[in-house]
Amino acid sequence: MNALGRRGAVKALGRLATPARSLVPPGLLGYEPTTPSSPRESLEADFESLEGLELRTAWHPVFDERYLGLRDELLTTLEGLGARVERRVGILAELHRWSVQGDIDLILTRWAAVYPDADCFFTGLLSQHGGFLAGMLGGGDLETLIAEARLEGDAALRHGLFRRLEERVTDQRLIRPLFHEHAYRFAQPGVEGLRLAVTAPQVRYDEILVR
């Protein structure tokens, strides 16, 4: 999908949901509470950019269930802007393969990072060396910045490099993060050995004792 198509798709999604502030979640190096704003375009430009656009779209099965309403409203909006939308659903492995092969233009998916290093949000998604969306979005100056940030040992400089990556993602409309999932656990008095982890399994139930 060309830049004009990405602009229209991202703006259409922005009308339907309040997005996350950044690709990097709160609490990690590289996060700031405000995201660089993208240049403003008129609605008329969006209509012109999507007229006759063939948009190959695929989504994770969760968009057939929990996020069905968002998916349908987004695709209906894109079609209303003049795009011809091809629809398909696939598991993560299929979405990754289609991305690498260049078979799709727009992916609606969920994705889990290896916390707590913010590097994973850029390397794991955009790097040409195994990034989930590399076939669609990676390469060029992104790859250079990702490599610099990964090797940088100074926390302040690394934070700045992550911010530059975030600006590239925003300005080029590569990804529109909707939210960062939260997991909650509640324990009553008498529970011993409970330890929470940032990746699955968040709780090792075989280590828990109840007095």
mmCIF file of C-alpha atoms in Angstrom, residues 64-208:
data_model
loop_
_atom_site.group_PDB
_atom_site.id
_atom_site.type_symbol
_atom_site.label_atom_id
_atom_site.label_comp_id
_atom_site.label_asym_id
_atom_site.label_seq_id
_atom_site.Cartn_x
_atom_site.Cartn_y
_atom_site.Cartn_z
ATOM 1 C CA ASP A 64 -13.620 -12.206 14.481
ATOM 2 C CA GLU A 65 -14.508 -12.292 18.159
ATOM 3 C CA ARG A 66 -13.615 -9.699 20.803
ATOM 4 C CA TYR A 67 -12.830 -6.905 18.330
ATOM 5 C CA LEU A 68 -15.354 -7.819 15.638
ATOM 6 C CA GLY A 69 -17.192 -4.495 15.883
ATOM 7 C CA LEU A 70 -13.986 -2.473 15.436
ATOM 8 C CA ARG A 71 -12.916 -4.596 12.454
ATOM 9 C CA ASP A 72 -16.245 -4.286 10.654
ATOM 10 C CA GLU A 73 -16.520 -0.549 11.259
ATOM 11 C CA LEU A 74 -12.966 0.035 10.017
ATOM 12 C CA LEU A 75 -13.415 -1.983 6.828
ATOM 13 C CA THR A 76 -16.790 -0.383 6.163
ATOM 14 C CA THR A 77 -15.206 3.059 6.603
ATOM 15 C CA LEU A 78 -12.384 2.220 4.184
ATOM 16 C CA GLU A 79 -14.874 0.975 1.607
ATOM 17 C CA GLY A 80 -16.898 4.122 2.118
ATOM 18 C CA LEU A 81 -13.765 6.118 1.264
ATOM 19 C CA GLY A 82 -13.581 4.309 -2.085
ATOM 20 C CA ALA A 83 -11.224 1.394 -1.329
ATOM 21 C CA ARG A 84 -11.898 -2.113 -2.609
ATOM 22 C CA VAL A 85 -11.150 -4.320 0.389
ATOM 23 C CA GLU A 86 -10.069 -7.962 0.063
ATOM 24 C CA ARG A 87 -10.671 -9.790 3.353
ATOM 25 C CA ARG A 88 -8.981 -12.828 4.903
ATOM 26 C CA VAL A 89 -8.256 -14.203 8.365
ATOM 27 C CA GLY A 90 -5.152 -16.066 9.557
ATOM 28 C CA ILE A 91 -3.258 -17.157 12.647
ATOM 29 C CA LEU A 92 -0.025 -15.353 13.575
ATOM 30 C CA ALA A 93 2.173 -17.668 11.499
ATOM 31 C CA GLU A 94 0.051 -17.056 8.402
ATOM 32 C CA LEU A 95 -0.025 -13.300 8.966
ATOM 33 C CA HIS A 96 3.762 -13.278 9.254
ATOM 34 C CA ARG A 97 4.163 -15.340 6.079
ATOM 35 C CA TRP A 98 1.813 -13.083 4.115
ATOM 36 C CA SER A 99 3.715 -10.062 5.408
ATOM 37 C CA VAL A 100 7.084 -11.470 4.331
ATOM 38 C CA GLN A 101 5.723 -12.446 0.933
ATOM 39 C CA GLY A 102 4.132 -9.039 0.399
ATOM 40 C CA ASP A 103 0.680 -10.576 -0.050
ATOM 41 C CA ILE A 104 -1.191 -8.086 2.132
ATOM 42 C CA ASP A 105 -1.358 -4.325 2.622
ATOM 43 C CA LEU A 106 -3.035 -4.001 6.017
ATOM 44 C CA ILE A 107 -2.875 -6.302 9.065
ATOM 45 C CA LEU A 108 -5.128 -6.160 12.103
ATOM 46 C CA THR A 109 -3.422 -8.232 14.754
ATOM 47 C CA ARG A 110 -2.319 -8.666 18.322
ATOM 48 C CA TRP A 111 1.322 -9.161 19.230
ATOM 49 C CA ALA A 112 3.268 -9.805 22.445
ATOM 50 C CA ALA A 113 6.742 -8.421 23.129
ATOM 51 C CA VAL A 114 9.506 -9.949 25.220
ATOM 52 C CA TYR A 115 9.559 -7.504 28.121
ATOM 53 C CA PRO A 116 11.074 -5.466 29.623
ATOM 54 C CA ASP A 117 13.379 -4.207 26.845
ATOM 55 C CA ALA A 118 11.749 -1.654 24.533
ATOM 56 C CA ASP A 119 14.102 -2.841 21.783
ATOM 57 C CA CYS A 120 11.727 -5.750 21.199
ATOM 58 C CA PHE A 121 8.955 -3.437 20.037
ATOM 59 C CA PHE A 122 11.102 -2.278 17.115
ATOM 60 C CA THR A 123 13.329 -5.303 16.464
ATOM 61 C CA GLY A 124 10.461 -7.738 16.938
ATOM 62 C CA LEU A 125 8.145 -5.869 14.586
ATOM 63 C CA LEU A 126 10.239 -3.910 12.075
ATOM 64 C CA SER A 127 13.750 -5.349 11.821
ATOM 65 C CA GLN A 128 14.692 -7.095 8.593
ATOM 66 C CA HIS A 129 16.191 -9.798 10.795
ATOM 67 C CA GLY A 130 13.021 -11.589 11.808
ATOM 68 C CA GLY A 131 10.641 -8.687 12.506
ATOM 69 C CA PHE A 132 6.988 -9.709 12.388
ATOM 70 C CA LEU A 133 6.088 -6.937 9.920
ATOM 71 C CA ALA A 134 9.483 -6.586 8.227
ATOM 72 C CA GLY A 135 8.172 -7.650 4.832
ATOM 73 C CA MET A 136 5.723 -4.755 4.826
ATOM 74 C CA LEU A 137 7.385 -1.989 6.802
ATOM 75 C CA GLY A 138 11.058 -2.547 7.638
ATOM 76 C CA GLY A 139 14.357 -1.542 6.100
ATOM 77 C CA GLY A 140 16.123 1.732 5.295
ATOM 78 C CA ASP A 141 16.794 4.206 8.064
ATOM 79 C CA LEU A 142 14.611 2.188 10.433
ATOM 80 C CA GLU A 143 17.094 -0.676 10.340
ATOM 81 C CA THR A 144 19.995 1.711 11.015
ATOM 82 C CA LEU A 145 18.245 3.276 14.020
ATOM 83 C CA ILE A 146 17.225 -0.126 15.396
ATOM 84 C CA ALA A 147 20.843 -1.321 15.236
ATOM 85 C CA GLU A 148 22.125 1.863 16.889
ATOM 86 C CA ALA A 149 19.608 1.653 19.723
ATOM 87 C CA ARG A 150 20.331 -2.030 20.339
ATOM 88 C CA LEU A 151 24.085 -1.386 20.710
ATOM 89 C CA GLU A 152 23.838 1.862 22.696
ATOM 90 C CA GLY A 153 24.815 1.421 26.355
ATOM 91 C CA ASP A 154 23.974 4.909 27.605
ATOM 92 C CA ALA A 155 20.349 4.940 28.806
ATOM 93 C CA ALA A 156 19.726 8.592 27.899
ATOM 94 C CA LEU A 157 21.090 8.170 24.373
ATOM 95 C CA ARG A 158 19.172 4.925 23.951
ATOM 96 C CA HIS A 159 15.977 6.665 25.021
ATOM 97 C CA GLY A 160 16.598 9.320 22.358
ATOM 98 C CA LEU A 161 17.086 6.683 19.663
ATOM 99 C CA PHE A 162 13.862 4.966 20.646
ATOM 100 C CA ARG A 163 12.087 8.326 20.434
ATOM 101 C CA ARG A 164 13.449 8.829 16.904
ATOM 102 C CA LEU A 165 12.146 5.387 15.958
ATOM 103 C CA GLU A 166 8.770 6.268 17.427
ATOM 104 C CA GLU A 167 8.709 9.452 15.330
ATOM 105 C CA ARG A 168 9.462 7.467 12.159
ATOM 106 C CA VAL A 169 6.648 5.026 12.911
ATOM 107 C CA THR A 170 4.227 7.899 13.527
ATOM 108 C CA ASP A 171 5.269 10.152 10.638
ATOM 109 C CA GLN A 172 5.276 7.305 8.095
ATOM 110 C CA ARG A 173 2.033 5.849 9.490
ATOM 111 C CA LEU A 174 3.552 2.388 9.702
ATOM 112 C CA ILE A 175 1.687 1.122 12.756
ATOM 113 C CA ARG A 176 -1.310 2.394 14.704
ATOM 114 C CA PRO A 177 -1.088 0.867 18.214
ATOM 115 C CA LEU A 178 -4.565 0.702 19.729
ATOM 116 C CA PHE A 179 -3.765 -0.360 23.283
ATOM 117 C CA HIS A 180 -1.350 -2.254 25.520
ATOM 118 C CA GLU A 181 -3.091 -5.175 27.171
ATOM 119 C CA HIS A 182 -3.239 -5.309 30.964
ATOM 120 C CA ALA A 183 -3.292 -8.475 33.071
ATOM 121 C CA TYR A 184 -4.577 -8.424 36.649
ATOM 122 C CA ARG A 185 -4.218 -10.938 39.484
ATOM 123 C CA PHE A 186 -5.913 -10.770 42.877
ATOM 124 C CA ALA A 187 -4.821 -12.752 45.925
ATOM 125 C CA GLN A 188 -6.520 -13.134 49.295
ATOM 126 C CA PRO A 189 -4.681 -13.175 52.616
ATOM 127 C CA GLY A 190 -3.032 -16.521 53.184
ATOM 128 C CA VAL A 191 -1.693 -16.924 49.659
ATOM 129 C CA GLU A 192 2.065 -17.537 49.757
ATOM 130 C CA GLY A 193 4.635 -17.801 46.984
ATOM 131 C CA LEU A 194 2.769 -15.601 44.527
ATOM 132 C CA ARG A 195 5.172 -14.002 42.059
ATOM 133 C CA LEU A 196 4.058 -11.986 39.056
ATOM 134 C CA ALA A 197 5.988 -12.006 35.777
ATOM 135 C CA VAL A 198 5.736 -9.613 32.851
ATOM 136 C CA THR A 199 5.572 -12.447 30.298
ATOM 137 C CA ALA A 200 3.579 -15.661 30.187
ATOM 138 C CA PRO A 201 3.048 -17.456 32.428
ATOM 139 C CA GLN A 202 2.372 -14.407 34.559
ATOM 140 C CA VAL A 203 1.715 -16.662 37.548
ATOM 141 C CA ARG A 204 3.263 -20.057 38.287
ATOM 142 C CA TYR A 205 0.378 -21.655 40.094
ATOM 143 C CA ASP A 206 2.406 -24.743 41.013
ATOM 144 C CA GLU A 207 4.517 -22.532 43.317
ATOM 145 C CA ILE A 208 1.559 -21.091 45.254
#
